[in-house]
Amino acid sequence: MSNVGQSERESQNRIVQLFRDELGYTYLGNWEERSNNSNIEEGLATAFLKKRGYNQSLISKALYNLGVAANNYNESLYTNNKKVYEYLRYGIQVKVDAANNYQTVHFIDWDHPEKNDFAIAEEVTVYGNREKRPDIVIYVNGIAIGVLELKRSTVSIGDGIRQSIVNQKKEFIGRFFSTIQFVFAGNNTEGLRYGTIGTAEKYFLNWKEDIEDTSRLQLDKYLIKMCKKNRLIELMYDYVLFDGGVKKLPRVHQYFGIKAAQEHVRRREGGIIWHTQGSGKSIVMVLLAKWILENNPNARVAVFTDRDELDKQIERVFNEAGEPIKRTSSGKDLMAQLAQAKPRLLCSLVHKFGKKDVDNFEEFIKELKSQPSQAVGELFLFIDECHRTQSGKLNEIMKAMLPNAVFIGFTGTPLLKADKKTSIEVFGKYIHTYKFNEAVEDEVVLDLIYEARDIDQKISSPQRIDAWFDSKTRGLNDFQKAELRKKWGTMQKVLSSRSRMDQIVNDIVFDFSIKPRLSSQTGNAILVASSIYEACRYFELFQITEFKDKCAVVTSYNPVTRDITTEDTGANTETEKQYIYNTYVELLKDVSVVAGKSKTETYEDLVKEKFMKEPANMRLLIVVDKLLTGFDAPSCTYIYIDKSMQDHGLFQAICRANRLDTEDKQFGYIVDYKDLFKKVENAVAVYTSELAYDDFEKGKCDILLQDRLKKGRERLDQAIELLELLCEPVEVPKGTLEHIRYFCGNTEIPEELKAREVQRTALYKGTVAFVRAYAAIADEMEATGYTKHEIDKIKRLLEHYLKLREEIRKASGESLDLKPYEADMRFLIDHYIQANESVNITPFGDLSLIELIVKTGISDAVDGLPDGIKGNKEAVAETIENNVRSKIIKEQLIDPAFYDEMSVLLNAIIKERKENALNYEAYLNKIAELATRVQTGKNEQTSNELNTPAKRALFNNLGKNKDLAIAVHDAVLKCRPDGWRGNDAKEKVIKRGLYEVLKGISEVERIFPIIKEQKEY
């Protein structure tokens, strides 16, 4: 029997059977009517603990203490849950009486998962401040550790998530969740989502594993993956993290990254974990360090960064996660700590391995190797952002001083070919990768939208400039004048002109009035300046706008008097250093210093916190280098770049804008004033590309130019070959019409259009693959071995397939989502630096063909079609007809009677055209009139009283009885409850209201689906 439209009850029966029969859980029954349901079922817990050999007195005391922790009314759910988790993970110490010693009672057998008692109960009625009933509760040894809310396939999985979030509130059954580790929600169509207590809806996660297995529904598949006994126990023991007030579970890439790293650690083998910016590298660090220390009593972990602020962040994150870490104060302190058995967990700056004023570096390394540091224990060194410390002298020193240490590198960016000693040579091959495009697909981060802005500059009066220069440089010789011109005539100096900076300030202020999230004051922005001087000038310019007191400058500068002691020129003007110093003195004059911090640090902490928590009151941060890297650098919606950047720094900077936020944030926006597009594209291309390092041996794994080009040529040749094979069956002369016939079939027959969907999809994907493969090596075609003739041929082929794709899309009436590929198509063909070259620059660029006809008239709409179509009258006709038919099919459910009528009219017009009963101009007028009716959803003679789409739909489907249509409309408005769609009880309320007007059950059932499709209800 088909499971299409399966009810929630039927789905729940199936899931209960899955837990029982496939996962081996005990079914405890339906507990809807059972009294005293609890998150600690003492009878079940007692039975398990007795099997473990504990006596009744110990069991009673242990369960009493666990219950006290779970039901502490004076603490928050987070605090109670954390305490319960500690008891579950480490056991609880109790003693029978004062004369006995403490014994540890363990509620879960972590070492032998299969020896625990796994069970589920359904419809578990819980009596809190208000009664609630989770669909399924998962118990381990009588302790509730998971809840699962199921929804029917037509109801959003979000409903189930929100249901559990509401249940966690004090006003409902919050205390029940004090033992819960997993909060699941699922349905048959969207699959399974998971979180834990306190997880906001946007952070509920999808599991992803064995994606090629499509033999069963994702809900079932991933419940089996996550809830099989050994996996569930492993996730609870090794992957639960309490991080500064937020409980976290691992994302799937973090889980598999740590699993892969565990195997490397067991073999005492280093490597690199590349998890893209914003995907949670710090959590991987904490959980991996914790696992290493727990599973190897001789192990010690040291975490190294290359910046002081990152060192502080590492210390904070580990401490908040309950893993005390020692932050060393100096190089001497670091070596002293390593020379003793404790602490087992340290953090330090990598530069503390360095030694200043070494004249003969080779001799220095030899000396270190002959007398290595006397470090105690088995050392595992975590190197954060290892691409920045991947080579050079520091790593040689580290290797020489700690020859037996295992080096594990962490990076959010892939490794580019750079120094003699690459990261791969230093650390070994990749342990695990999670690339940018994977993170976007998994909705861990957002995709990026790029916009280039060019501010043209020109010299207004060269003669006056020369005269002024000559006047000011009298007394200088030609060489001195040339040096002066050289210093002040650089591109950077020109680009820091006041007029240009004024224009950028005006741009940003304007954007805050009209752009998504900026105008609603829910989002904010970062402006990246080229220097501290420019950052200060920008800050000054914003002070005379509405941004006064709502923007801040954050740089590495800290004003000290010695900065300006040699800067006074005696000409009553400011040098750049004086300007920076004076700006900061004014900026910090009212800042009250916090103990242990400078005025600058205090100021930056305040504005950063306001930026993250009060975006309406701190709208813009002006930065140079700070706040662009590091795992707790603030996220924003827009990043404006007025600084030349590339590679890792550029990618990390733009990823400030792609962090998740509220639902209205759909993209991160990059606005570029420095013509960085090619660099952005190259960075993103590398960060999403396949890097098969596991195919190579250690030491041979850096990205060699020849290997990259060879692979690039293979991909390009394969992409071209696939497209040529795809188009081979097209009939000669292989023009527009023949391609339309092959990829769309007879566009008068919807079934044929649907049947050719596979070919069209293959064409679209093949073209994208061609574009990407070409873009990856576009600037190095000759280096890959192509001749000039072959290069020209490939360019022509690329142009051909891009045009063909546009023609097929137009002819089929389809609208492919180009967002993931927009940048590739727009800019990656030869001249891809200019943003507008591959954009259709018309005021109606985003409208459908039918909308164009309605708004601009048939003539302009036809003229806007691709050249290959508009030059062929038959192709034009088929394209318009198919777009009209697609619209009819799409809107059919909204108003069946009207769109059936439109379909008949369309067929009649097509028939007339085929029989040459209409000249071309008459045909265009007729089809334009029909397109207008289809687009607006009404006829010209439609009564003005039928002034909404819903009223018109009711009128058309109720025998064109205007009074009856308005009566039904009023009945729906009168009786509709909130959130009625998909809710049986609420839908019945509307049906009862309809019955009073329509007086027949069959008529109610006929009209109700039409009502359900109307947006105004």
mmCIF file of N, CA and C in Angstrom, residues 151-258:
data_model
loop_
_atom_site.group_PDB
_atom_site.id
_atom_site.type_symbol
_atom_site.label_atom_id
_atom_site.label_comp_id
_atom_site.label_asym_id
_atom_site.label_seq_id
_atom_site.Cartn_x
_atom_site.Cartn_y
_atom_site.Cartn_z
ATOM 1 N N LYS A 151 5.819 14.458 12.667
ATOM 2 C CA LYS A 151 4.753 15.181 11.991
ATOM 3 C C LYS A 151 4.395 14.452 10.697
ATOM 4 N N ARG A 152 3.140 14.626 10.273
ATOM 5 C CA ARG A 152 2.748 14.034 8.997
ATOM 6 C C ARG A 152 3.557 14.672 7.879
ATOM 7 N N SER A 153 3.622 14.001 6.744
ATOM 8 C CA SER A 153 4.515 14.417 5.667
ATOM 9 C C SER A 153 4.180 15.782 5.088
ATOM 10 N N THR A 154 2.934 16.243 5.259
ATOM 11 C CA THR A 154 2.539 17.540 4.702
ATOM 12 C C THR A 154 2.697 18.673 5.700
ATOM 13 N N VAL A 155 3.154 18.369 6.913
ATOM 14 C CA VAL A 155 3.341 19.387 7.947
ATOM 15 C C VAL A 155 4.833 19.601 8.150
ATOM 16 N N SER A 156 5.251 20.842 8.244
ATOM 17 C CA SER A 156 6.668 21.177 8.343
ATOM 18 C C SER A 156 7.320 20.545 9.562
ATOM 19 N N ILE A 157 8.542 20.081 9.351
ATOM 20 C CA ILE A 157 9.327 19.532 10.452
ATOM 21 C C ILE A 157 9.573 20.602 11.521
ATOM 22 N N GLY A 158 9.528 21.881 11.093
ATOM 23 C CA GLY A 158 9.703 22.984 12.040
ATOM 24 C C GLY A 158 8.654 22.983 13.130
ATOM 25 N N ASP A 159 7.460 22.501 12.811
ATOM 26 C CA ASP A 159 6.416 22.419 13.838
ATOM 27 C C ASP A 159 6.843 21.502 14.974
ATOM 28 N N GLY A 160 7.465 20.372 14.609
ATOM 29 C CA GLY A 160 7.934 19.434 15.629
ATOM 30 C C GLY A 160 9.057 20.017 16.465
ATOM 31 N N ILE A 161 9.966 20.765 15.801
ATOM 32 C CA ILE A 161 11.070 21.402 16.525
ATOM 33 C C ILE A 161 10.518 22.426 17.514
ATOM 34 N N ARG A 162 9.617 23.277 17.026
ATOM 35 C CA ARG A 162 9.062 24.320 17.892
ATOM 36 C C ARG A 162 8.267 23.727 19.050
ATOM 37 N N GLN A 163 7.640 22.593 18.794
ATOM 38 C CA GLN A 163 6.876 21.920 19.856
ATOM 39 C C GLN A 163 7.802 21.533 21.009
ATOM 40 N N SER A 164 8.961 20.948 20.676
ATOM 41 C CA SER A 164 9.915 20.554 21.723
ATOM 42 C C SER A 164 10.527 21.770 22.406
ATOM 43 N N ILE A 165 10.760 22.850 21.649
ATOM 44 C CA ILE A 165 11.311 24.068 22.255
ATOM 45 C C ILE A 165 10.338 24.641 23.275
ATOM 46 N N VAL A 166 9.059 24.669 22.915
ATOM 47 C CA VAL A 166 8.033 25.159 23.847
ATOM 48 C C VAL A 166 7.958 24.247 25.065
ATOM 49 N N ASN A 167 8.022 22.931 24.855
ATOM 50 C CA ASN A 167 7.927 21.983 25.965
ATOM 51 C C ASN A 167 9.019 22.185 27.013
ATOM 52 N N GLN A 168 10.183 22.736 26.576
ATOM 53 C CA GLN A 168 11.312 22.917 27.492
ATOM 54 C C GLN A 168 11.136 24.105 28.433
ATOM 55 N N LYS A 169 10.126 24.927 28.176
ATOM 56 C CA LYS A 169 9.931 26.103 29.011
ATOM 57 C C LYS A 169 9.378 25.717 30.380
ATOM 58 N N LYS A 170 9.672 26.555 31.382
ATOM 59 C CA LYS A 170 9.205 26.295 32.746
ATOM 60 C C LYS A 170 7.691 26.196 32.807
ATOM 61 N N GLU A 171 7.019 26.991 31.953
ATOM 62 C CA GLU A 171 5.567 27.006 31.975
ATOM 63 C C GLU A 171 4.963 25.683 31.519
ATOM 64 N N PHE A 172 5.772 24.819 30.930
ATOM 65 C CA PHE A 172 5.254 23.545 30.417
ATOM 66 C C PHE A 172 5.937 22.387 31.155
ATOM 67 N N ILE A 173 6.801 21.628 30.481
ATOM 68 C CA ILE A 173 7.378 20.448 31.158
ATOM 69 C C ILE A 173 8.909 20.534 31.137
ATOM 70 N N GLY A 174 9.427 21.729 31.403
ATOM 71 C CA GLY A 174 10.871 21.957 31.337
ATOM 72 C C GLY A 174 11.688 20.986 32.169
ATOM 73 N N ARG A 175 11.178 20.624 33.362
ATOM 74 C CA ARG A 175 11.948 19.733 34.246
ATOM 75 C C ARG A 175 12.164 18.354 33.629
ATOM 76 N N PHE A 176 11.245 17.914 32.781
ATOM 77 C CA PHE A 176 11.392 16.597 32.142
ATOM 78 C C PHE A 176 12.650 16.560 31.282
ATOM 79 N N PHE A 177 13.046 17.724 30.733
ATOM 80 C CA PHE A 177 14.189 17.771 29.819
ATOM 81 C C PHE A 177 15.532 17.847 30.535
ATOM 82 N N SER A 178 15.537 17.813 31.847
ATOM 83 C CA SER A 178 16.807 17.923 32.570
ATOM 84 C C SER A 178 17.715 16.718 32.336
ATOM 85 N N THR A 179 17.148 15.583 31.894
ATOM 86 C CA THR A 179 17.991 14.408 31.588
ATOM 87 C C THR A 179 18.192 14.216 30.091
ATOM 88 N N ILE A 180 17.514 15.025 29.272
ATOM 89 C CA ILE A 180 17.486 14.796 27.828
ATOM 90 C C ILE A 180 18.798 15.236 27.168
ATOM 91 N N GLN A 181 19.335 14.372 26.321
ATOM 92 C CA GLN A 181 20.551 14.683 25.563
ATOM 93 C C GLN A 181 20.240 14.975 24.098
ATOM 94 N N PHE A 182 19.205 14.349 23.546
ATOM 95 C CA PHE A 182 18.877 14.493 22.124
ATOM 96 C C PHE A 182 17.424 14.930 21.965
ATOM 97 N N VAL A 183 17.225 15.962 21.152
ATOM 98 C CA VAL A 183 15.881 16.399 20.796
ATOM 99 C C VAL A 183 15.734 16.193 19.293
ATOM 100 N N PHE A 184 14.877 15.240 18.910
ATOM 101 C CA PHE A 184 14.689 14.896 17.502
ATOM 102 C C PHE A 184 13.335 15.411 17.009
ATOM 103 N N ALA A 185 13.275 15.727 15.716
ATOM 104 C CA ALA A 185 12.004 16.024 15.054
ATOM 105 C C ALA A 185 12.090 15.461 13.643
ATOM 106 N N GLY A 186 10.958 14.934 13.137
ATOM 107 C CA GLY A 186 11.036 14.353 11.801
ATOM 108 C C GLY A 186 9.680 14.199 11.142
ATOM 109 N N ASN A 187 9.721 14.040 9.822
ATOM 110 C CA ASN A 187 8.547 13.613 9.066
ATOM 111 C C ASN A 187 9.025 12.834 7.846
ATOM 112 N N ASN A 188 8.095 12.300 7.075
ATOM 113 C CA ASN A 188 8.464 11.409 5.969
ATOM 114 C C ASN A 188 9.071 12.134 4.780
ATOM 115 N N THR A 189 8.838 13.441 4.675
ATOM 116 C CA THR A 189 9.310 14.165 3.496
ATOM 117 C C THR A 189 10.615 14.910 3.746
ATOM 118 N N GLU A 190 10.760 15.532 4.914
ATOM 119 C CA GLU A 190 11.958 16.326 5.184
ATOM 120 C C GLU A 190 13.027 15.553 5.933
ATOM 121 N N GLY A 191 12.687 14.388 6.482
ATOM 122 C CA GLY A 191 13.683 13.570 7.150
ATOM 123 C C GLY A 191 13.759 13.826 8.631
ATOM 124 N N LEU A 192 14.997 13.908 9.141
ATOM 125 C CA LEU A 192 15.238 14.001 10.582
ATOM 126 C C LEU A 192 16.101 15.212 10.879
ATOM 127 N N ARG A 193 15.753 15.940 11.928
ATOM 128 C CA ARG A 193 16.595 17.025 12.437
ATOM 129 C C ARG A 193 16.874 16.738 13.903
ATOM 130 N N TYR A 194 18.043 17.184 14.377
ATOM 131 C CA TYR A 194 18.380 16.910 15.775
ATOM 132 C C TYR A 194 19.048 18.124 16.420
ATOM 133 N N GLY A 195 18.843 18.241 17.707
ATOM 134 C CA GLY A 195 19.472 19.267 18.524
ATOM 135 C C GLY A 195 19.511 18.746 19.946
ATOM 136 N N THR A 196 19.656 19.641 20.904
ATOM 137 C CA THR A 196 19.627 19.229 22.302
ATOM 138 C C THR A 196 18.869 20.297 23.082
ATOM 139 N N ILE A 197 18.922 20.251 24.397
ATOM 140 C CA ILE A 197 18.158 21.245 25.159
ATOM 141 C C ILE A 197 18.706 22.638 24.858
ATOM 142 N N GLY A 198 17.804 23.599 24.698
ATOM 143 C CA GLY A 198 18.220 24.974 24.454
ATOM 144 C C GLY A 198 18.614 25.290 23.034
ATOM 145 N N THR A 199 18.624 24.305 22.138
ATOM 146 C CA THR A 199 19.006 24.562 20.753
ATOM 147 C C THR A 199 17.921 25.381 20.056
ATOM 148 N N ALA A 200 18.317 26.518 19.475
ATOM 149 C CA ALA A 200 17.365 27.329 18.714
ATOM 150 C C ALA A 200 17.010 26.606 17.425
ATOM 151 N N GLU A 201 15.823 26.905 16.890
ATOM 152 C CA GLU A 201 15.337 26.183 15.709
ATOM 153 C C GLU A 201 16.320 26.237 14.547
ATOM 154 N N LYS A 202 16.947 27.410 14.317
ATOM 155 C CA LYS A 202 17.834 27.539 13.154
ATOM 156 C C LYS A 202 19.091 26.679 13.297
ATOM 157 N N TYR A 203 19.415 26.231 14.516
ATOM 158 C CA TYR A 203 20.607 25.428 14.717
ATOM 159 C C TYR A 203 20.318 23.929 14.817
ATOM 160 N N PHE A 204 19.068 23.516 14.602
ATOM 161 C CA PHE A 204 18.804 22.084 14.521
ATOM 162 C C PHE A 204 19.488 21.539 13.275
ATOM 163 N N LEU A 205 20.047 20.354 13.374
ATOM 164 C CA LEU A 205 20.983 19.850 12.375
ATOM 165 C C LEU A 205 20.426 18.674 11.591
ATOM 166 N N ASN A 206 20.983 18.457 10.420
ATOM 167 C CA ASN A 206 20.708 17.266 9.623
ATOM 168 C C ASN A 206 21.900 16.326 9.725
ATOM 169 N N TRP A 207 21.635 15.046 9.893
ATOM 170 C CA TRP A 207 22.709 14.051 9.790
ATOM 171 C C TRP A 207 22.873 13.711 8.311
ATOM 172 N N LYS A 208 24.072 13.366 7.891
ATOM 173 C CA LYS A 208 24.304 13.028 6.489
ATOM 174 C C LYS A 208 25.350 11.922 6.428
ATOM 175 N N GLU A 209 24.929 10.753 5.940
ATOM 176 C CA GLU A 209 25.821 9.588 5.904
ATOM 177 C C GLU A 209 25.264 8.590 4.890
ATOM 178 N N ASP A 210 26.141 7.972 4.147
ATOM 179 C CA ASP A 210 25.711 7.010 3.111
ATOM 180 C C ASP A 210 24.634 7.618 2.217
ATOM 181 N N ILE A 211 24.936 8.790 1.650
ATOM 182 C CA ILE A 211 23.901 9.512 0.895
ATOM 183 C C ILE A 211 23.471 8.769 -0.363
ATOM 184 N N GLU A 212 24.308 7.836 -0.827
ATOM 185 C CA GLU A 212 23.924 7.089 -2.029
ATOM 186 C C GLU A 212 22.825 6.064 -1.738
ATOM 187 N N ASP A 213 22.592 5.776 -0.464
ATOM 188 C CA ASP A 213 21.546 4.812 -0.083
ATOM 189 C C ASP A 213 20.192 5.513 -0.082
ATOM 190 N N THR A 214 19.380 5.238 -1.076
ATOM 191 C CA THR A 214 18.046 5.852 -1.182
ATOM 192 C C THR A 214 16.945 4.800 -1.055
ATOM 193 N N SER A 215 17.279 3.700 -0.387
ATOM 194 C CA SER A 215 16.344 2.577 -0.329
ATOM 195 C C SER A 215 15.207 2.797 0.662
ATOM 196 N N ARG A 216 15.336 3.824 1.515
ATOM 197 C CA ARG A 216 14.284 4.058 2.494
ATOM 198 C C ARG A 216 14.185 5.546 2.796
ATOM 199 N N LEU A 217 13.134 5.920 3.494
ATOM 200 C CA LEU A 217 12.938 7.323 3.848
ATOM 201 C C LEU A 217 14.093 7.819 4.714
ATOM 202 N N GLN A 218 14.460 9.086 4.539
ATOM 203 C CA GLN A 218 15.578 9.637 5.320
ATOM 204 C C GLN A 218 15.287 9.617 6.815
ATOM 205 N N LEU A 219 14.041 9.802 7.199
ATOM 206 C CA LEU A 219 13.688 9.753 8.621
ATOM 207 C C LEU A 219 14.119 8.424 9.221
ATOM 208 N N ASP A 220 13.737 7.336 8.578
ATOM 209 C CA ASP A 220 14.080 6.001 9.075
ATOM 210 C C ASP A 220 15.589 5.774 9.011
ATOM 211 N N LYS A 221 16.165 6.149 7.878
ATOM 212 C CA LYS A 221 17.592 5.918 7.654
ATOM 213 C C LYS A 221 18.446 6.566 8.747
ATOM 214 N N TYR A 222 18.139 7.835 9.068
ATOM 215 C CA TYR A 222 19.008 8.540 10.002
ATOM 216 C C TYR A 222 18.662 8.281 11.460
ATOM 217 N N LEU A 223 17.437 7.842 11.751
ATOM 218 C CA LEU A 223 17.166 7.352 13.104
ATOM 219 C C LEU A 223 17.995 6.104 13.378
ATOM 220 N N ILE A 224 18.102 5.244 12.372
ATOM 221 C CA ILE A 224 18.926 4.043 12.531
ATOM 222 C C ILE A 224 20.390 4.426 12.705
ATOM 223 N N LYS A 225 20.875 5.384 11.914
ATOM 224 C CA LYS A 225 22.279 5.796 12.004
ATOM 225 C C LYS A 225 22.599 6.385 13.374
ATOM 226 N N MET A 226 21.725 7.262 13.880
ATOM 227 C CA MET A 226 22.038 7.977 15.114
ATOM 228 C C MET A 226 21.657 7.208 16.373
ATOM 229 N N CYS A 227 20.636 6.358 16.276
ATOM 230 C CA CYS A 227 20.106 5.721 17.483
ATOM 231 C C CYS A 227 20.505 4.258 17.631
ATOM 232 N N LYS A 228 21.323 3.734 16.700
ATOM 233 C CA LYS A 228 21.817 2.389 16.962
ATOM 234 C C LYS A 228 22.633 2.443 18.249
ATOM 235 N N LYS A 229 22.630 1.387 18.985
ATOM 236 C CA LYS A 229 23.043 1.442 20.387
ATOM 237 C C LYS A 229 24.462 1.975 20.591
ATOM 238 N N ASN A 230 25.410 1.432 19.831
ATOM 239 C CA ASN A 230 26.791 1.882 20.052
ATOM 240 C C ASN A 230 26.995 3.332 19.633
ATOM 241 N N ARG A 231 26.307 3.773 18.544
ATOM 242 C CA ARG A 231 26.437 5.165 18.086
ATOM 243 C C ARG A 231 25.828 6.125 19.103
ATOM 244 N N LEU A 232 24.660 5.783 19.643
ATOM 245 C CA LEU A 232 23.990 6.660 20.608
ATOM 246 C C LEU A 232 24.852 6.841 21.862
ATOM 247 N N ILE A 233 25.407 5.743 22.349
ATOM 248 C CA ILE A 233 26.265 5.811 23.534
ATOM 249 C C ILE A 233 27.521 6.623 23.235
ATOM 250 N N GLU A 234 28.105 6.405 22.051
ATOM 251 C CA GLU A 234 29.313 7.141 21.661
ATOM 252 C C GLU A 234 29.030 8.638 21.571
ATOM 253 N N LEU A 235 27.919 9.018 20.942
ATOM 254 C CA LEU A 235 27.570 10.439 20.821
ATOM 255 C C LEU A 235 27.385 11.063 22.200
ATOM 256 N N MET A 236 26.741 10.358 23.099
ATOM 257 C CA MET A 236 26.521 10.888 24.442
ATOM 258 C C MET A 236 27.832 11.050 25.203
ATOM 259 N N TYR A 237 28.739 10.105 25.036
ATOM 260 C CA TYR A 237 29.959 10.103 25.860
ATOM 261 C C TYR A 237 31.032 11.043 25.325
ATOM 262 N N ASP A 238 31.246 11.027 24.015
ATOM 263 C CA ASP A 238 32.383 11.742 23.442
ATOM 264 C C ASP A 238 32.039 13.052 22.750
ATOM 265 N N TYR A 239 30.751 13.324 22.517
ATOM 266 C CA TYR A 239 30.428 14.436 21.626
ATOM 267 C C TYR A 239 29.447 15.453 22.202
ATOM 268 N N VAL A 240 29.154 15.374 23.484
ATOM 269 C CA VAL A 240 28.299 16.385 24.115
ATOM 270 C C VAL A 240 29.198 17.458 24.714
ATOM 271 N N LEU A 241 28.863 18.716 24.451
ATOM 272 C CA LEU A 241 29.719 19.815 24.896
ATOM 273 C C LEU A 241 28.864 20.898 25.545
ATOM 274 N N PHE A 242 29.285 21.331 26.738
ATOM 275 C CA PHE A 242 28.669 22.479 27.397
ATOM 276 C C PHE A 242 29.634 23.649 27.226
ATOM 277 N N ASP A 243 29.211 24.626 26.435
ATOM 278 C CA ASP A 243 30.125 25.688 26.018
ATOM 279 C C ASP A 243 29.595 27.042 26.456
ATOM 280 N N GLY A 244 30.008 27.466 27.657
ATOM 281 C CA GLY A 244 29.665 28.802 28.125
ATOM 282 C C GLY A 244 28.189 29.106 28.133
ATOM 283 N N GLY A 245 27.359 28.202 28.627
ATOM 284 C CA GLY A 245 25.921 28.449 28.709
ATOM 285 C C GLY A 245 25.123 27.876 27.567
ATOM 286 N N VAL A 246 25.787 27.240 26.598
ATOM 287 C CA VAL A 246 25.097 26.621 25.465
ATOM 288 C C VAL A 246 25.515 25.161 25.362
ATOM 289 N N LYS A 247 24.519 24.274 25.354
ATOM 290 C CA LYS A 247 24.807 22.855 25.173
ATOM 291 C C LYS A 247 24.833 22.555 23.680
ATOM 292 N N LYS A 248 25.831 21.775 23.249
ATOM 293 C CA LYS A 248 26.008 21.541 21.822
ATOM 294 C C LYS A 248 26.207 20.057 21.539
ATOM 295 N N LEU A 249 25.665 19.630 20.405
ATOM 296 C CA LEU A 249 25.940 18.317 19.840
ATOM 297 C C LEU A 249 26.761 18.514 18.572
ATOM 298 N N PRO A 250 27.460 17.487 18.111
ATOM 299 C CA PRO A 250 28.322 17.685 16.941
ATOM 300 C C PRO A 250 27.525 17.744 15.647
ATOM 301 N N ARG A 251 27.976 18.576 14.719
ATOM 302 C CA ARG A 251 27.517 18.457 13.351
ATOM 303 C C ARG A 251 28.169 17.217 12.766
ATOM 304 N N VAL A 252 27.589 16.718 11.706
ATOM 305 C CA VAL A 252 28.047 15.435 11.187
ATOM 306 C C VAL A 252 29.498 15.497 10.734
ATOM 307 N N HIS A 253 29.940 16.624 10.151
ATOM 308 C CA HIS A 253 31.334 16.709 9.708
ATOM 309 C C HIS A 253 32.282 16.755 10.906
ATOM 310 N N GLN A 254 31.817 17.318 12.035
ATOM 311 C CA GLN A 254 32.654 17.329 13.236
ATOM 312 C C GLN A 254 32.805 15.913 13.782
ATOM 313 N N TYR A 255 31.707 15.172 13.765
ATOM 314 C CA TYR A 255 31.757 13.789 14.244
ATOM 315 C C TYR A 255 32.748 12.967 13.427
ATOM 316 N N PHE A 256 32.604 13.003 12.113
ATOM 317 C CA PHE A 256 33.481 12.177 11.284
ATOM 318 C C PHE A 256 34.906 12.724 11.241
ATOM 319 N N GLY A 257 35.059 14.041 11.404
ATOM 320 C CA GLY A 257 36.405 14.601 11.491
ATOM 321 C C GLY A 257 37.131 14.098 12.723
ATOM 322 N N ILE A 258 36.429 14.086 13.860
ATOM 323 C CA ILE A 258 37.043 13.590 15.096
ATOM 324 C C ILE A 258 37.303 12.085 15.002
#
